Tab-separated table of C-alpha atoms in Angstrom:
chain	number	residue	atom	x	y	z
I	1	MET	CA	-12.278	8.294	17.572
I	2	VAL	CA	-11.933	5.911	14.682
I	3	GLU	CA	-9.938	2.550	15.252
I	4	LEU	CA	-7.068	2.350	12.608
I	5	ALA	CA	-6.254	-1.026	11.268
I	6	VAL	CA	-3.192	-1.784	8.984
I	7	VAL	CA	-3.612	-4.563	6.453
I	8	CYS	CA	-0.713	-5.808	4.361
I	9	ALA	CA	0.749	-8.976	2.845
I	10	VAL	CA	4.405	-9.104	3.624
I	11	ALA	CA	7.054	-11.577	2.159
I	12	GLU	CA	9.572	-13.106	4.465
I	13	ASN	CA	12.216	-10.550	3.334
I	14	GLY	CA	9.924	-7.601	4.101
I	15	VAL	CA	8.894	-7.095	0.401
I	16	ILE	CA	5.349	-5.743	-0.190
I	17	GLY	CA	5.776	-4.558	-3.840
I	18	THR	CA	7.893	-4.196	-6.970
I	19	GLY	CA	7.074	-0.574	-7.844
I	20	ASN	CA	3.659	-0.763	-9.281
I	21	SER	CA	2.685	-4.399	-8.488
I	22	VAL	CA	2.731	-7.177	-6.051
I	23	PRO	CA	5.144	-9.984	-6.753
I	24	TRP	CA	2.826	-12.845	-5.858
I	25	HIS	CA	-0.613	-14.078	-6.169
I	26	TYR	CA	-2.488	-15.863	-3.240
I	27	PRO	CA	-6.216	-15.948	-3.950
I	28	GLU	CA	-7.033	-17.017	-0.471
I	29	ASP	CA	-5.266	-13.943	0.986
I	30	TYR	CA	-6.969	-11.697	-1.480
I	31	THR	CA	-10.339	-13.037	-0.483
I	32	GLN	CA	-9.756	-12.623	3.339
I	33	TYR	CA	-8.394	-9.159	2.717
I	34	THR	CA	-11.264	-7.929	0.558
I	35	GLU	CA	-13.919	-9.399	2.969
I	36	ARG	CA	-12.083	-7.744	5.921
I	37	VAL	CA	-12.071	-4.184	4.422
I	38	ALA	CA	-15.420	-4.363	2.679
I	39	GLY	CA	-17.851	-1.873	4.007
I	40	HIS	CA	-15.213	0.399	5.616
I	41	PRO	CA	-13.147	3.372	4.687
I	42	VAL	CA	-9.643	2.551	3.403
I	43	ILE	CA	-6.743	5.111	3.667
I	44	VAL	CA	-4.361	4.733	0.784
I	45	GLY	CA	-1.593	6.768	-0.809
I	46	ARG	CA	-2.151	8.214	-4.291
I	47	ARG	CA	0.305	5.986	-6.211
I	48	THR	CA	-1.116	2.893	-4.773
I	49	PHE	CA	-4.651	4.179	-5.280
I	50	ASP	CA	-3.828	4.833	-8.927
I	51	GLU	CA	-2.332	1.392	-9.515
I	52	MET	CA	-4.819	-0.771	-7.459
I	53	ASP	CA	-8.050	-2.586	-8.369
I	54	ARG	CA	-11.055	-0.946	-6.592
I	55	ILE	CA	-12.345	-2.992	-3.718
I	56	ASP	CA	-16.182	-3.349	-3.792
I	57	GLY	CA	-17.820	-1.926	-0.758
I	58	THR	CA	-14.923	0.389	0.505
I	59	THR	CA	-14.752	4.060	0.542
I	60	PRO	CA	-11.235	5.182	-0.577
I	61	ILE	CA	-9.674	8.078	1.207
I	62	VAL	CA	-6.608	9.085	-0.718
I	63	LEU	CA	-3.787	10.758	1.061
I	64	SER	CA	-1.927	12.893	-1.476
I	65	ARG	CA	-0.391	16.317	-1.790
I	66	ASP	CA	-1.832	16.640	-5.341
I	67	PRO	CA	-5.620	16.693	-5.993
I	68	PRO	CA	-6.854	14.591	-8.856
I	69	THR	CA	-6.508	16.122	-12.190
I	70	ASP	CA	-9.988	15.237	-13.448
I	71	ASP	CA	-13.571	14.776	-12.040
I	72	SER	CA	-13.549	11.041	-12.525
I	73	ALA	CA	-11.675	10.318	-9.317
I	74	SER	CA	-13.456	7.654	-7.335
I	75	GLY	CA	-12.060	8.531	-3.862
I	76	THR	CA	-11.970	11.299	-1.368
I	77	TYR	CA	-8.585	13.180	-1.613
I	78	VAL	CA	-7.119	14.681	1.526
I	79	ASP	CA	-3.776	16.209	2.134
I	80	THR	CA	-2.930	15.349	5.804
I	81	PRO	CA	-3.072	12.221	7.987
I	82	ALA	CA	-5.443	14.104	10.366
I	83	SER	CA	-7.861	14.840	7.417
I	84	ALA	CA	-7.791	11.203	6.471
I	85	VAL	CA	-8.628	10.039	9.896
I	86	ALA	CA	-11.396	12.682	10.323
I	87	THR	CA	-12.847	11.690	7.075
I	88	ALA	CA	-12.830	8.070	8.052
I	89	ALA	CA	-14.360	8.907	11.383
I	90	ASP	CA	-17.272	10.502	9.665
I	91	ILE	CA	-18.003	7.211	7.714
I	92	ASP	CA	-17.328	4.449	10.144
I	93	ALA	CA	-15.735	3.432	13.639
I	94	ARG	CA	-12.940	1.611	11.833
I	95	ALA	CA	-10.668	2.487	8.936
I	96	TYR	CA	-8.143	0.267	7.216
I	97	ILE	CA	-4.768	1.547	6.129
I	98	ILE	CA	-3.829	-0.338	2.872
I	99	GLY	CA	-0.673	1.175	1.524
I	100	GLY	CA	1.721	1.958	0.215
I	101	ALA	CA	5.016	1.798	2.093
I	102	ALA	CA	5.174	5.482	2.888
I	103	ILE	CA	1.508	5.357	4.151
I	104	TYR	CA	2.235	2.383	6.378
I	105	SER	CA	5.158	4.267	7.921
I	106	LEU	CA	3.042	7.279	8.494
I	107	PHE	CA	0.158	5.423	10.195
I	108	LEU	CA	1.850	2.523	12.096
I	109	PRO	CA	2.544	4.634	15.270
I	110	HIS	CA	-1.184	5.573	15.304
I	111	ALA	CA	-2.748	2.155	14.362
I	112	ASP	CA	-4.511	-0.005	16.888
I	113	VAL	CA	-4.249	-3.262	15.076
I	114	ALA	CA	-2.299	-4.852	12.223
I	115	TYR	CA	-3.381	-7.718	10.060
I	116	ILE	CA	-0.212	-8.998	8.349
I	117	SER	CA	-0.373	-11.878	5.867
I	118	GLU	CA	3.037	-13.517	6.069
I	119	ILE	CA	3.944	-14.635	2.553
I	120	PRO	CA	6.332	-17.519	2.433
I	121	GLU	CA	8.511	-16.096	-0.279
I	122	HIS	CA	11.718	-14.065	-0.776
I	123	PRO	CA	10.842	-11.967	-3.995
I	124	ALA	CA	12.890	-9.110	-5.288
I	125	GLY	CA	11.127	-5.895	-4.633
I	126	SER	CA	11.540	-2.160	-4.186
I	127	ARG	CA	8.788	-1.581	-1.563
I	128	LEU	CA	9.283	-2.872	2.031
I	129	PHE	CA	6.956	-3.012	5.027
I	130	PRO	CA	8.174	-0.831	7.809
I	131	TYR	CA	9.360	-2.212	11.228
I	132	LEU	CA	6.220	-2.437	13.508
I	133	GLY	CA	8.144	-1.119	16.509
I	134	THR	CA	8.371	-2.424	20.082
I	135	GLY	CA	4.775	-1.503	21.291
I	136	TRP	CA	3.165	-4.225	19.159
I	137	GLU	CA	2.066	-7.764	20.479
I	138	THR	CA	0.882	-10.761	18.641
I	139	GLN	CA	-2.645	-11.541	19.393
I	140	SER	CA	-3.288	-14.412	17.111
I	141	VAL	CA	-1.889	-16.436	14.154
I	142	GLU	CA	-4.303	-18.015	11.788
I	143	ALA	CA	-2.798	-20.586	9.403
I	144	TYR	CA	-4.205	-20.744	5.851
I	145	ASP	CA	-3.169	-23.379	3.330
I	146	THR	CA	-0.376	-21.157	1.741
I	147	PHE	CA	0.304	-18.370	4.122
I	148	SER	CA	-0.393	-17.175	7.820
I	149	LEU	CA	-2.362	-14.140	8.988
I	150	VAL	CA	-0.897	-12.662	12.067
I	151	THR	CA	-2.918	-10.209	14.126
I	152	TYR	CA	-0.895	-7.642	16.154
I	153	THR	CA	-2.229	-5.083	18.583
I	154	GLN	CA	-0.551	-1.900	19.867
I	155	ALA	CA	-1.389	-1.057	23.493
I	156	ALA	CA	-0.892	2.655	23.250
I	157	PRO	CA	-1.129	4.174	19.738
I	158	THR	CA	-0.096	7.772	19.371
I	159	PRO	CA	-2.974	10.033	18.406
I	160	VAL	CA	-2.827	11.551	14.915
I	161	ALA	CA	-1.845	15.136	15.306
I	162	GLY	CA	-4.818	17.389	14.616
I	163	ASP	CA	-7.336	14.692	15.614
I	164	VAL	CA	-10.325	15.716	17.552
I	165	GLY	CA	-9.759	14.519	21.132
I	166	ALA	CA	-5.974	14.093	20.510
């Protein structure tokens, strides 16, 4: 079974985006994020995938009800969370969930770990990070110059319906 890890930068007011962009720029956070996910599959929603810069060394698994409209798509498209997890498991022992908000909501109950960059701002935004829930515990807090990275673990993640071994 693949380990699922959520990665997100979240402002103090819960904002993670403003529709099609992130309302801040923290180079140190971007560096730790890209280094963390490099070499692993990343599970991402279609809108986020279409709007984000590609991360070198990752294998995008795009969860969408609509297949790509052209052959130039640079990710593997799947239409169910179970298909996303199965595809990731064929690639690596760990997959990262990288957004957007609906994808985070879908996968948080199933994730083993969450790496949350706490951004010290209160920007306006239309996309919010969902509540982690009561089954999560703080494992570590790493202070960077301009933000903190909090690592949470979930003791008993729920298997994704349709997973092998679920």
